[in-house]
Amino acid sequence: MATSTSSASSASSKISPMNSPSLRLPRLLATALIVGILAACSTRPPAPAPAPAAPPTPVAQPPLAGPTAVPGTLAQSKSRWVPVAWSELPGVEEDALHEAWNAWLRNCERPAPAFAPLCGEVRQLSIATPEEQRGWMERRLQPYRIETPEGSAEGLLTGYFEPYLEAARQPGNGFDVPLYRPPADLGTRKPWYTRQQIETSREVQAALAGRAIAWVRDPVEAMVLHIQGSGRLRVQEADGSVRLVRVAFAGTNDQPYKSVGRWLLDQGLVRDATWPGINAWARANPQRVNEMLWSNPRYVFFREEPLDALDAAFGPRGAQGVPLTPGRSIAVDRQSIPYGTPVWLASSGPTAQLARLVMAQDTGSAIVGAVRADYFAGWGAEAGELAGRLKQNLRLWALWPKQ
């Protein structure tokens, strides 16, 4: 097999867990932890060809709202960037920059205009020492603390990942939950049918006949895959062979997203929507699991992509159009941070301590605001557990080319 859950854990090798259980829990527990924080995740769109990212506009007119603008401050639609010294960045001397360089090389496949002139040097530095890489960054890039227009530098960090599921090409033997390609008439009817209609209506199922990519065992795991927007399948082929493939986001039914955790809370069925509460409720109420799942009418359709050895070392393509690097790619609000921007990230909390170079390469419908990021943890059980628990404070610094 080209990869395993352990391959994703190496991408987070420099994360320091705090007061957390072992990261080697069973796959179902790790996946289901995501369900407990559904509001922190969102289905990701496909990777369209992004429009070139314009550099931040110098604030000369009109003056910034809030505190007095620092000379040299830059502005985006939802954020302001305040120039700072490199010494302000926590842990800047300790980061294993060679890990981030893989993500930077991916950036250079579709660079933002401001960074395209640097890509030749970035490629040359891919085999440099961390000290050489750090020295180059300090010479060529200016750090800017990212703040809200009102001057707050504090925000929220969450996580996302690629679920890793067992699957089969044909239903049966416990594999009875389909993952569908988009139906032929998806664009002619908006919104398309709800999750409940898709799973119960003969008319709708007829429209999806022959559209199943594969079948998985657990409807809750399938819903997590829908929420994350992509995943990896270890597929049993009809001839008995096994193949690793990726299923990537290909569209939705255009129905609103609703959190099943919120539904359980609103119904008074659990006191908190973390995994222990949801899992205990599902075990005690198997006859109501579909009712819980159907409370979220949003349904995601996928496309199948091959996974060769190189592809398997990276995640799916993000909104920038480049493959995501575990532990080094983040999803951001593009109105705060342009795609392709190197970002220094600092976060501490009950789940992890992070101080590292990452790349803004993706987005998500729930990732909104100036100081807001979703951390791509990788794939499989360990990444799922980390992503499922990650919800803590955040500070960000954009690294922009010096003029």
mmCIF file of C-alpha atoms in Angstrom:
data_model
loop_
_atom_site.group_PDB
_atom_site.id
_atom_site.type_symbol
_atom_site.label_atom_id
_atom_site.label_comp_id
_atom_site.label_asym_id
_atom_site.label_seq_id
_atom_site.Cartn_x
_atom_site.Cartn_y
_atom_site.Cartn_z
ATOM 1 C CA MET A 1 0.000 0.000 0.000
ATOM 2 C CA ALA A 2 1.365 3.393 -0.966
ATOM 3 C CA THR A 3 0.711 5.047 2.356
ATOM 4 C CA SER A 4 -0.656 4.536 5.824
ATOM 5 C CA THR A 5 -1.895 6.537 8.714
ATOM 6 C CA SER A 6 1.634 6.699 10.048
ATOM 7 C CA SER A 7 2.734 8.731 7.048
ATOM 8 C CA ALA A 8 0.508 11.546 8.114
ATOM 9 C CA SER A 9 1.789 11.539 11.669
ATOM 10 C CA SER A 10 5.282 12.473 10.512
ATOM 11 C CA ALA A 11 3.935 15.753 9.195
ATOM 12 C CA SER A 12 2.992 16.715 12.719
ATOM 13 C CA SER A 13 6.221 15.528 14.298
ATOM 14 C CA LYS A 14 6.983 18.922 15.795
ATOM 15 C CA ILE A 15 3.592 19.365 17.438
ATOM 16 C CA SER A 16 3.713 19.107 21.209
ATOM 17 C CA PRO A 17 0.493 17.566 22.587
ATOM 18 C CA MET A 18 -0.592 18.853 25.968
ATOM 19 C CA ASN A 19 -2.534 16.748 28.463
ATOM 20 C CA SER A 20 -3.906 14.592 25.634
ATOM 21 C CA PRO A 21 -4.515 10.841 25.399
ATOM 22 C CA SER A 22 -2.507 8.618 23.102
ATOM 23 C CA LEU A 23 -2.731 9.543 19.450
ATOM 24 C CA ARG A 24 -3.138 5.917 18.523
ATOM 25 C CA LEU A 25 -6.860 5.419 19.075
ATOM 26 C CA PRO A 26 -8.983 3.164 16.882
ATOM 27 C CA ARG A 27 -9.889 4.627 13.532
ATOM 28 C CA LEU A 28 -13.601 4.939 14.328
ATOM 29 C CA LEU A 29 -12.958 6.917 17.493
ATOM 30 C CA ALA A 30 -10.565 9.264 15.679
ATOM 31 C CA THR A 31 -12.981 9.809 12.845
ATOM 32 C CA ALA A 32 -15.960 10.260 15.081
ATOM 33 C CA LEU A 33 -14.183 12.913 17.111
ATOM 34 C CA ILE A 34 -14.661 15.156 14.111
ATOM 35 C CA VAL A 35 -18.414 14.694 14.364
ATOM 36 C CA GLY A 36 -18.348 16.198 17.834
ATOM 37 C CA ILE A 37 -17.085 19.495 16.489
ATOM 38 C CA LEU A 38 -18.944 19.643 13.209
ATOM 39 C CA ALA A 39 -19.349 23.379 13.430
ATOM 40 C CA ALA A 40 -15.573 23.803 13.258
ATOM 41 C CA CYS A 41 -15.272 21.972 9.926
ATOM 42 C CA SER A 42 -16.703 22.610 6.517
ATOM 43 C CA THR A 43 -16.946 20.985 3.149
ATOM 44 C CA ARG A 44 -14.271 22.317 0.891
ATOM 45 C CA PRO A 45 -14.936 23.375 -2.668
ATOM 46 C CA PRO A 46 -13.051 21.930 -5.621
ATOM 47 C CA ALA A 47 -9.805 23.606 -6.605
ATOM 48 C CA PRO A 48 -10.731 26.063 -9.353
ATOM 49 C CA ALA A 49 -8.106 28.035 -11.198
ATOM 50 C CA PRO A 50 -7.798 30.959 -8.779
ATOM 51 C CA ALA A 51 -7.589 34.511 -9.955
ATOM 52 C CA PRO A 52 -4.123 35.983 -9.337
ATOM 53 C CA ALA A 53 -3.790 37.237 -5.793
ATOM 54 C CA ALA A 54 -3.258 40.948 -5.653
ATOM 55 C CA PRO A 55 -0.768 42.247 -3.088
ATOM 56 C CA PRO A 56 -2.140 44.049 -0.062
ATOM 57 C CA THR A 57 -2.836 47.699 -0.749
ATOM 58 C CA PRO A 58 -0.790 50.275 1.195
ATOM 59 C CA VAL A 59 -3.077 52.255 3.461
ATOM 60 C CA ALA A 60 -2.804 55.839 2.313
ATOM 61 C CA GLN A 61 -6.494 56.578 1.936
ATOM 62 C CA PRO A 62 -8.834 56.276 3.682
ATOM 63 C CA PRO A 63 -7.327 55.999 7.194
ATOM 64 C CA LEU A 64 -7.805 52.698 9.006
ATOM 65 C CA ALA A 65 -10.619 52.316 11.497
ATOM 66 C CA GLY A 66 -9.692 51.620 15.081
ATOM 67 C CA PRO A 67 -6.246 52.368 16.535
ATOM 68 C CA THR A 68 -3.874 54.738 14.812
ATOM 69 C CA ALA A 69 -2.271 53.073 11.793
ATOM 70 C CA VAL A 70 1.370 52.067 12.172
ATOM 71 C CA PRO A 71 3.538 53.486 9.357
ATOM 72 C CA GLY A 72 3.838 50.870 6.628
ATOM 73 C CA THR A 73 0.632 49.089 7.638
ATOM 74 C CA LEU A 74 -1.036 47.200 4.796
ATOM 75 C CA ALA A 75 -4.717 46.443 4.422
ATOM 76 C CA GLN A 76 -6.885 43.653 3.054
ATOM 77 C CA SER A 77 -10.667 43.583 2.875
ATOM 78 C CA LYS A 78 -10.998 41.900 6.282
ATOM 79 C CA SER A 79 -7.651 42.526 7.947
ATOM 80 C CA ARG A 80 -4.816 44.929 8.462
ATOM 81 C CA TRP A 81 -1.158 43.956 8.478
ATOM 82 C CA VAL A 82 1.198 45.714 10.891
ATOM 83 C CA PRO A 83 4.962 45.484 10.164
ATOM 84 C CA VAL A 84 6.980 43.933 12.987
ATOM 85 C CA ALA A 85 10.505 42.692 13.636
ATOM 86 C CA TRP A 86 11.358 39.050 13.027
ATOM 87 C CA SER A 87 12.033 38.713 16.741
ATOM 88 C CA GLU A 88 8.290 39.039 17.427
ATOM 89 C CA LEU A 89 7.587 35.661 15.794
ATOM 90 C CA PRO A 90 7.446 32.932 18.491
ATOM 91 C CA GLY A 91 9.773 29.988 17.908
ATOM 92 C CA VAL A 92 11.242 31.364 14.706
ATOM 93 C CA GLU A 93 14.678 29.967 15.542
ATOM 94 C CA GLU A 94 13.406 26.443 16.275
ATOM 95 C CA ASP A 95 11.145 25.552 13.355
ATOM 96 C CA ALA A 96 12.192 22.707 11.026
ATOM 97 C CA LEU A 97 11.940 24.841 7.923
ATOM 98 C CA HIS A 98 12.782 21.997 5.527
ATOM 99 C CA GLU A 99 9.347 20.531 6.324
ATOM 100 C CA ALA A 100 7.690 23.768 5.226
ATOM 101 C CA TRP A 101 9.812 23.981 2.082
ATOM 102 C CA ASN A 102 7.830 21.150 0.466
ATOM 103 C CA ALA A 103 4.697 23.272 0.819
ATOM 104 C CA TRP A 104 6.548 26.313 -0.535
ATOM 105 C CA LEU A 105 7.675 24.354 -3.610
ATOM 106 C CA ARG A 106 4.025 23.458 -4.154
ATOM 107 C CA ASN A 107 3.202 27.170 -3.871
ATOM 108 C CA CYS A 108 5.567 27.793 -6.754
ATOM 109 C CA GLU A 109 3.503 25.545 -9.030
ATOM 110 C CA ARG A 110 0.856 28.292 -9.013
ATOM 111 C CA PRO A 111 2.518 31.277 -7.359
ATOM 112 C CA ALA A 112 0.803 34.515 -6.491
ATOM 113 C CA PRO A 113 2.267 37.370 -8.585
ATOM 114 C CA ALA A 114 4.115 38.885 -5.632
ATOM 115 C CA PHE A 115 5.955 35.605 -4.972
ATOM 116 C CA ALA A 116 6.656 34.412 -8.511
ATOM 117 C CA PRO A 117 10.008 36.290 -8.694
ATOM 118 C CA LEU A 118 11.199 34.436 -5.573
ATOM 119 C CA CYS A 119 10.447 30.912 -6.787
ATOM 120 C CA GLY A 120 13.831 30.356 -8.425
ATOM 121 C CA GLU A 121 15.538 31.103 -5.119
ATOM 122 C CA VAL A 122 13.001 28.982 -3.220
ATOM 123 C CA ARG A 123 13.846 25.989 -5.415
ATOM 124 C CA GLN A 124 17.581 26.501 -4.962
ATOM 125 C CA LEU A 125 17.114 26.640 -1.187
ATOM 126 C CA SER A 126 15.231 23.324 -1.029
ATOM 127 C CA ILE A 127 18.512 21.578 -0.093
ATOM 128 C CA ALA A 128 19.885 24.410 2.038
ATOM 129 C CA THR A 129 20.342 24.245 5.800
ATOM 130 C CA PRO A 130 17.642 25.665 8.086
ATOM 131 C CA GLU A 131 20.016 28.501 8.970
ATOM 132 C CA GLU A 132 20.444 29.386 5.277
ATOM 133 C CA GLN A 133 16.710 29.189 4.680
ATOM 134 C CA ARG A 134 15.976 31.360 7.707
ATOM 135 C CA GLY A 135 18.607 33.918 6.714
ATOM 136 C CA TRP A 136 17.152 34.160 3.212
ATOM 137 C CA MET A 137 13.644 34.681 4.597
ATOM 138 C CA GLU A 138 14.840 37.484 6.870
ATOM 139 C CA ARG A 139 16.595 39.214 3.956
ATOM 140 C CA ARG A 140 13.751 38.861 1.447
ATOM 141 C CA LEU A 141 10.549 38.933 3.501
ATOM 142 C CA GLN A 142 8.935 41.387 5.906
ATOM 143 C CA PRO A 143 6.743 39.981 8.705
ATOM 144 C CA TYR A 144 3.344 41.618 9.248
ATOM 145 C CA ARG A 145 1.173 40.879 12.256
ATOM 146 C CA ILE A 146 -2.342 40.133 11.009
ATOM 147 C CA GLU A 147 -5.076 41.943 12.917
ATOM 148 C CA THR A 148 -8.750 42.689 12.568
ATOM 149 C CA PRO A 149 -9.519 46.187 11.266
ATOM 150 C CA GLU A 150 -10.216 47.096 14.903
ATOM 151 C CA GLY A 151 -6.741 46.007 16.000
ATOM 152 C CA SER A 152 -7.245 42.558 17.575
ATOM 153 C CA ALA A 153 -4.515 40.012 16.829
ATOM 154 C CA GLU A 154 -6.268 37.072 18.510
ATOM 155 C CA GLY A 155 -8.210 34.484 16.527
ATOM 156 C CA LEU A 156 -9.239 30.834 16.250
ATOM 157 C CA LEU A 157 -7.439 27.743 14.935
ATOM 158 C CA THR A 158 -9.271 24.543 14.013
ATOM 159 C CA GLY A 159 -8.168 21.498 12.041
ATOM 160 C CA TYR A 160 -9.223 19.282 9.144
ATOM 161 C CA PHE A 161 -7.984 16.060 7.575
ATOM 162 C CA GLU A 162 -8.570 13.345 4.975
ATOM 163 C CA PRO A 163 -10.572 10.412 6.348
ATOM 164 C CA TYR A 164 -9.180 6.976 5.455
ATOM 165 C CA LEU A 165 -11.945 4.405 4.876
ATOM 166 C CA GLU A 166 -12.206 0.786 3.820
ATOM 167 C CA ALA A 167 -14.450 0.472 0.758
ATOM 168 C CA ALA A 168 -15.664 -1.943 -1.911
ATOM 169 C CA ARG A 169 -16.673 -1.513 -5.534
ATOM 170 C CA GLN A 170 -19.858 -3.526 -5.040
ATOM 171 C CA PRO A 171 -22.363 -3.363 -2.174
ATOM 172 C CA GLY A 172 -22.650 -6.247 0.255
ATOM 173 C CA ASN A 173 -20.747 -7.857 3.132
ATOM 174 C CA GLY A 174 -21.380 -4.782 5.254
ATOM 175 C CA PHE A 175 -20.460 -2.261 2.547
ATOM 176 C CA ASP A 176 -23.831 -0.636 1.973
ATOM 177 C CA VAL A 177 -23.262 3.151 2.152
ATOM 178 C CA PRO A 178 -22.613 4.581 -1.341
ATOM 179 C CA LEU A 179 -20.308 7.455 -2.270
ATOM 180 C CA TYR A 180 -21.703 9.031 -5.439
ATOM 181 C CA ARG A 181 -20.428 10.938 -8.432
ATOM 182 C CA PRO A 182 -22.574 13.987 -9.283
ATOM 183 C CA PRO A 183 -25.880 13.057 -10.941
ATOM 184 C CA ALA A 184 -26.329 14.011 -14.576
ATOM 185 C CA ASP A 185 -29.079 16.531 -13.769
ATOM 186 C CA LEU A 186 -27.362 18.162 -10.792
ATOM 187 C CA GLY A 187 -27.069 21.534 -12.554
ATOM 188 C CA THR A 188 -30.673 21.603 -13.752
ATOM 189 C CA ARG A 189 -32.301 21.480 -10.339
ATOM 190 C CA LYS A 190 -31.201 23.828 -7.540
ATOM 191 C CA PRO A 191 -31.279 22.883 -4.799
ATOM 192 C CA TRP A 192 -31.098 19.180 -5.549
ATOM 193 C CA TYR A 193 -32.755 16.622 -3.266
ATOM 194 C CA THR A 194 -31.992 16.489 0.456
ATOM 195 C CA ARG A 195 -29.857 13.853 2.141
ATOM 196 C CA GLN A 196 -32.984 12.068 3.356
ATOM 197 C CA GLN A 197 -34.548 12.069 -0.121
ATOM 198 C CA ILE A 198 -31.306 10.810 -1.665
ATOM 199 C CA GLU A 199 -31.197 7.899 0.768
ATOM 200 C CA THR A 200 -34.899 6.962 0.754
ATOM 201 C CA SER A 201 -36.582 8.021 -2.501
ATOM 202 C CA ARG A 202 -36.690 5.430 -5.292
ATOM 203 C CA GLU A 203 -36.989 8.212 -7.847
ATOM 204 C CA VAL A 204 -33.821 9.901 -6.620
ATOM 205 C CA GLN A 205 -31.945 6.641 -6.292
ATOM 206 C CA ALA A 206 -32.880 5.848 -9.884
ATOM 207 C CA ALA A 207 -31.256 9.130 -10.922
ATOM 208 C CA LEU A 208 -28.100 7.985 -9.132
ATOM 209 C CA ALA A 209 -28.064 4.463 -10.568
ATOM 210 C CA GLY A 210 -24.594 3.589 -11.772
ATOM 211 C CA ARG A 211 -23.084 6.713 -10.165
ATOM 212 C CA ALA A 212 -21.587 5.034 -7.068
ATOM 213 C CA ILE A 213 -17.787 5.237 -6.907
ATOM 214 C CA ALA A 214 -17.602 2.769 -4.030
ATOM 215 C CA TRP A 215 -19.431 1.626 -0.916
ATOM 216 C CA VAL A 216 -18.321 2.059 2.710
ATOM 217 C CA ARG A 217 -19.528 0.459 5.919
ATOM 218 C CA ASP A 218 -20.477 3.229 8.310
ATOM 219 C CA PRO A 219 -22.943 6.049 7.537
ATOM 220 C CA VAL A 220 -21.401 8.250 10.242
ATOM 221 C CA GLU A 221 -17.942 7.847 8.711
ATOM 222 C CA ALA A 222 -19.449 8.628 5.310
ATOM 223 C CA MET A 223 -20.929 11.831 6.703
ATOM 224 C CA VAL A 224 -17.535 12.831 8.123
ATOM 225 C CA LEU A 225 -16.094 12.296 4.644
ATOM 226 C CA HIS A 226 -18.811 14.605 3.285
ATOM 227 C CA ILE A 227 -17.910 17.252 5.847
ATOM 228 C CA GLN A 228 -14.166 17.096 5.139
ATOM 229 C CA GLY A 229 -14.766 17.198 1.376
ATOM 230 C CA SER A 230 -12.182 14.566 0.370
ATOM 231 C CA GLY A 231 -10.702 11.338 1.627
ATOM 232 C CA ARG A 232 -8.758 8.175 0.868
ATOM 233 C CA LEU A 233 -10.331 4.825 0.147
ATOM 234 C CA ARG A 234 -8.699 1.409 0.394
ATOM 235 C CA VAL A 235 -10.945 -0.193 -2.193
ATOM 236 C CA GLN A 236 -11.615 -3.866 -2.713
ATOM 237 C CA GLU A 237 -11.920 -4.283 -6.475
ATOM 238 C CA ALA A 238 -14.279 -6.769 -8.126
ATOM 239 C CA ASP A 239 -11.341 -9.085 -8.920
ATOM 240 C CA GLY A 240 -10.305 -9.204 -5.262
ATOM 241 C CA SER A 241 -7.362 -6.811 -5.560
ATOM 242 C CA VAL A 242 -7.017 -3.770 -3.319
ATOM 243 C CA ARG A 243 -6.261 -0.257 -4.542
ATOM 244 C CA LEU A 244 -5.733 3.080 -2.815
ATOM 245 C CA VAL A 245 -7.652 5.980 -4.384
ATOM 246 C CA ARG A 246 -8.718 9.476 -3.413
ATOM 247 C CA VAL A 247 -12.266 10.763 -3.579
ATOM 248 C CA ALA A 248 -12.267 14.526 -4.058
ATOM 249 C CA PHE A 249 -15.031 17.093 -3.802
ATOM 250 C CA ALA A 250 -17.090 17.359 -7.006
ATOM 251 C CA GLY A 251 -20.209 19.261 -5.917
ATOM 252 C CA THR A 252 -23.110 19.396 -3.485
ATOM 253 C CA ASN A 253 -26.872 19.276 -3.602
ATOM 254 C CA ASP A 254 -26.920 23.008 -2.698
ATOM 255 C CA GLN A 255 -28.870 22.312 0.472
ATOM 256 C CA PRO A 256 -27.861 24.178 3.661
ATOM 257 C CA TYR A 257 -25.304 22.592 5.976
ATOM 258 C CA LYS A 258 -26.639 21.741 9.459
ATOM 259 C CA SER A 259 -24.558 20.398 12.342
ATOM 260 C CA VAL A 260 -25.773 17.049 13.663
ATOM 261 C CA GLY A 261 -24.122 17.879 16.962
ATOM 262 C CA ARG A 262 -26.237 21.016 17.184
ATOM 263 C CA TRP A 263 -29.332 18.936 16.342
ATOM 264 C CA LEU A 264 -28.616 16.600 19.247
ATOM 265 C CA LEU A 265 -28.201 19.553 21.591
ATOM 266 C CA ASP A 266 -31.352 21.271 20.371
ATOM 267 C CA GLN A 267 -33.344 18.056 20.802
ATOM 268 C CA GLY A 268 -32.086 17.724 24.355
ATOM 269 C CA LEU A 269 -30.653 14.299 23.522
ATOM 270 C CA VAL A 270 -27.112 15.043 24.754
ATOM 271 C CA ARG A 271 -25.653 17.657 27.029
ATOM 272 C CA ASP A 272 -22.622 18.235 24.866
ATOM 273 C CA ALA A 273 -21.937 17.268 21.283
ATOM 274 C CA THR A 274 -18.456 15.855 21.742
ATOM 275 C CA TRP A 275 -17.740 12.323 20.602
ATOM 276 C CA PRO A 276 -18.473 10.541 23.905
ATOM 277 C CA GLY A 277 -21.970 12.034 23.977
ATOM 278 C CA ILE A 278 -22.706 11.367 20.302
ATOM 279 C CA ASN A 279 -21.247 7.857 20.409
ATOM 280 C CA ALA A 280 -23.124 6.887 23.558
ATOM 281 C CA TRP A 281 -26.363 8.263 22.131
ATOM 282 C CA ALA A 282 -25.881 6.432 18.791
ATOM 283 C CA ARG A 283 -25.180 3.115 20.540
ATOM 284 C CA ALA A 284 -28.235 3.521 22.725
ATOM 285 C CA ASN A 285 -30.470 4.712 19.892
ATOM 286 C CA PRO A 286 -29.501 2.876 16.680
ATOM 287 C CA GLN A 287 -33.020 3.297 15.358
ATOM 288 C CA ARG A 288 -32.553 7.099 15.397
ATOM 289 C CA VAL A 289 -29.115 7.350 13.772
ATOM 290 C CA ASN A 290 -30.640 8.075 10.358
ATOM 291 C CA GLU A 291 -32.820 10.757 11.921
ATOM 292 C CA MET A 292 -29.676 12.392 13.274
ATOM 293 C CA LEU A 293 -27.882 12.189 9.924
ATOM 294 C CA TRP A 294 -30.908 13.466 8.000
ATOM 295 C CA SER A 295 -30.983 16.580 10.183
ATOM 296 C CA ASN A 296 -28.141 17.733 7.902
ATOM 297 C CA PRO A 297 -29.698 18.035 4.399
ATOM 298 C CA ARG A 298 -26.337 18.848 2.739
ATOM 299 C CA TYR A 299 -24.970 16.023 0.571
ATOM 300 C CA VAL A 300 -21.592 15.924 -1.178
ATOM 301 C CA PHE A 301 -20.701 14.254 -4.466
ATOM 302 C CA PHE A 302 -17.185 13.090 -5.297
ATOM 303 C CA ARG A 303 -14.839 12.308 -8.140
ATOM 304 C CA GLU A 304 -12.240 9.556 -8.020
ATOM 305 C CA GLU A 305 -8.544 10.361 -8.393
ATOM 306 C CA PRO A 306 -5.625 7.925 -8.568
ATOM 307 C CA LEU A 307 -2.990 7.991 -5.837
ATOM 308 C CA ASP A 308 0.534 7.218 -6.975
ATOM 309 C CA ALA A 309 3.490 7.329 -4.601
ATOM 310 C CA LEU A 310 4.015 11.079 -5.044
ATOM 311 C CA ASP A 311 0.335 11.973 -4.715
ATOM 312 C CA ALA A 312 0.040 9.827 -1.604
ATOM 313 C CA ALA A 313 2.657 11.969 0.159
ATOM 314 C CA PHE A 314 0.415 15.041 -0.099
ATOM 315 C CA GLY A 315 -3.190 15.889 0.559
ATOM 316 C CA PRO A 316 -5.887 16.913 -1.913
ATOM 317 C CA ARG A 317 -5.610 20.074 -3.970
ATOM 318 C CA GLY A 318 -6.701 23.124 -2.028
ATOM 319 C CA ALA A 319 -8.419 26.206 -3.351
ATOM 320 C CA GLN A 320 -5.067 27.597 -4.554
ATOM 321 C CA GLY A 321 -4.921 24.628 -6.921
ATOM 322 C CA VAL A 322 -1.884 22.900 -5.370
ATOM 323 C CA PRO A 323 -1.701 19.740 -3.210
ATOM 324 C CA LEU A 324 -1.815 20.364 0.521
ATOM 325 C CA THR A 325 1.141 19.469 2.743
ATOM 326 C CA PRO A 326 0.270 17.845 6.098
ATOM 327 C CA GLY A 327 1.188 20.112 8.976
ATOM 328 C CA ARG A 328 2.242 22.950 6.657
ATOM 329 C CA SER A 329 -0.905 24.000 4.772
ATOM 330 C CA ILE A 330 -3.749 26.065 6.171
ATOM 331 C CA ALA A 331 -7.136 27.181 4.958
ATOM 332 C CA VAL A 332 -7.785 30.909 5.375
ATOM 333 C CA ASP A 333 -10.267 33.619 4.535
ATOM 334 C CA ARG A 334 -8.970 34.859 1.200
ATOM 335 C CA GLN A 335 -10.209 38.364 1.988
ATOM 336 C CA SER A 336 -7.726 38.412 4.850
ATOM 337 C CA ILE A 337 -4.767 36.466 3.410
ATOM 338 C CA PRO A 338 -4.145 35.859 -0.328
ATOM 339 C CA TYR A 339 -3.533 32.293 -1.461
ATOM 340 C CA GLY A 340 0.139 31.404 -1.687
ATOM 341 C CA THR A 341 1.200 33.650 1.199
ATOM 342 C CA PRO A 342 3.780 32.215 3.645
ATOM 343 C CA VAL A 343 2.386 32.660 7.149
ATOM 344 C CA TRP A 344 3.936 32.278 10.585
ATOM 345 C CA LEU A 345 1.414 30.522 12.832
ATOM 346 C CA ALA A 346 1.457 30.458 16.640
ATOM 347 C CA SER A 347 -1.129 28.632 18.728
ATOM 348 C CA SER A 348 -1.206 27.044 22.150
ATOM 349 C CA GLY A 349 -3.931 25.234 23.996
ATOM 350 C CA PRO A 350 -5.056 21.943 25.501
ATOM 351 C CA THR A 351 -4.479 20.090 22.218
ATOM 352 C CA ALA A 352 -1.139 21.302 20.867
ATOM 353 C CA GLN A 353 1.556 23.950 20.899
ATOM 354 C CA LEU A 354 2.354 25.210 17.412
ATOM 355 C CA ALA A 355 4.911 27.760 16.229
ATOM 356 C CA ARG A 356 5.741 27.200 12.577
ATOM 357 C CA LEU A 357 5.870 28.318 8.977
ATOM 358 C CA VAL A 358 2.762 27.365 6.980
ATOM 359 C CA MET A 359 1.300 28.267 3.578
ATOM 360 C CA ALA A 360 -2.149 29.724 2.897
ATOM 361 C CA GLN A 361 -3.333 27.257 0.268
ATOM 362 C CA ASP A 362 -6.986 26.496 0.930
ATOM 363 C CA THR A 363 -10.285 27.900 2.157
ATOM 364 C CA GLY A 364 -13.581 26.698 3.625
ATOM 365 C CA SER A 365 -17.062 28.081 4.093
ATOM 366 C CA ALA A 366 -16.598 28.232 7.883
ATOM 367 C CA ILE A 367 -13.167 29.872 7.682
ATOM 368 C CA VAL A 368 -14.151 33.501 7.932
ATOM 369 C CA GLY A 369 -12.363 36.443 9.524
ATOM 370 C CA ALA A 370 -9.015 38.170 9.791
ATOM 371 C CA VAL A 371 -7.237 35.844 12.228
ATOM 372 C CA ARG A 372 -8.815 32.504 11.342
ATOM 373 C CA ALA A 373 -7.209 29.323 10.024
ATOM 374 C CA ASP A 374 -7.969 25.643 9.523
ATOM 375 C CA TYR A 375 -4.867 23.466 9.925
ATOM 376 C CA PHE A 376 -4.464 20.538 7.509
ATOM 377 C CA ALA A 377 -3.407 17.661 9.762
ATOM 378 C CA GLY A 378 -2.974 14.960 7.101
ATOM 379 C CA TRP A 379 -4.921 11.721 6.749
ATOM 380 C CA GLY A 380 -5.965 8.727 8.774
ATOM 381 C CA ALA A 381 -6.687 8.077 12.425
ATOM 382 C CA GLU A 382 -3.947 10.153 14.089
ATOM 383 C CA ALA A 383 -4.614 13.152 11.862
ATOM 384 C CA GLY A 384 -8.335 12.751 12.493
ATOM 385 C CA GLU A 385 -7.859 12.800 16.235
ATOM 386 C CA LEU A 386 -5.664 15.897 16.101
ATOM 387 C CA ALA A 387 -8.058 17.708 13.756
ATOM 388 C CA GLY A 388 -11.017 16.666 15.874
ATOM 389 C CA ARG A 389 -9.570 18.110 19.074
ATOM 390 C CA LEU A 390 -7.972 21.244 17.655
ATOM 391 C CA LYS A 391 -9.909 24.350 18.630
ATOM 392 C CA GLN A 392 -7.744 26.971 20.306
ATOM 393 C CA ASN A 393 -6.260 30.461 20.191
ATOM 394 C CA LEU A 394 -4.364 31.705 17.160
ATOM 395 C CA ARG A 395 -1.980 34.448 16.064
ATOM 396 C CA LEU A 396 -0.764 34.905 12.501
ATOM 397 C CA TRP A 397 2.001 36.854 10.732
ATOM 398 C CA ALA A 398 2.065 37.257 6.927
ATOM 399 C CA LEU A 399 5.525 37.122 5.340
ATOM 400 C CA TRP A 400 5.468 39.471 2.349
ATOM 401 C CA PRO A 401 8.280 40.273 -0.115
ATOM 402 C CA LYS A 402 10.251 43.388 0.731
ATOM 403 C CA GLN A 403 9.965 46.224 -1.739
#
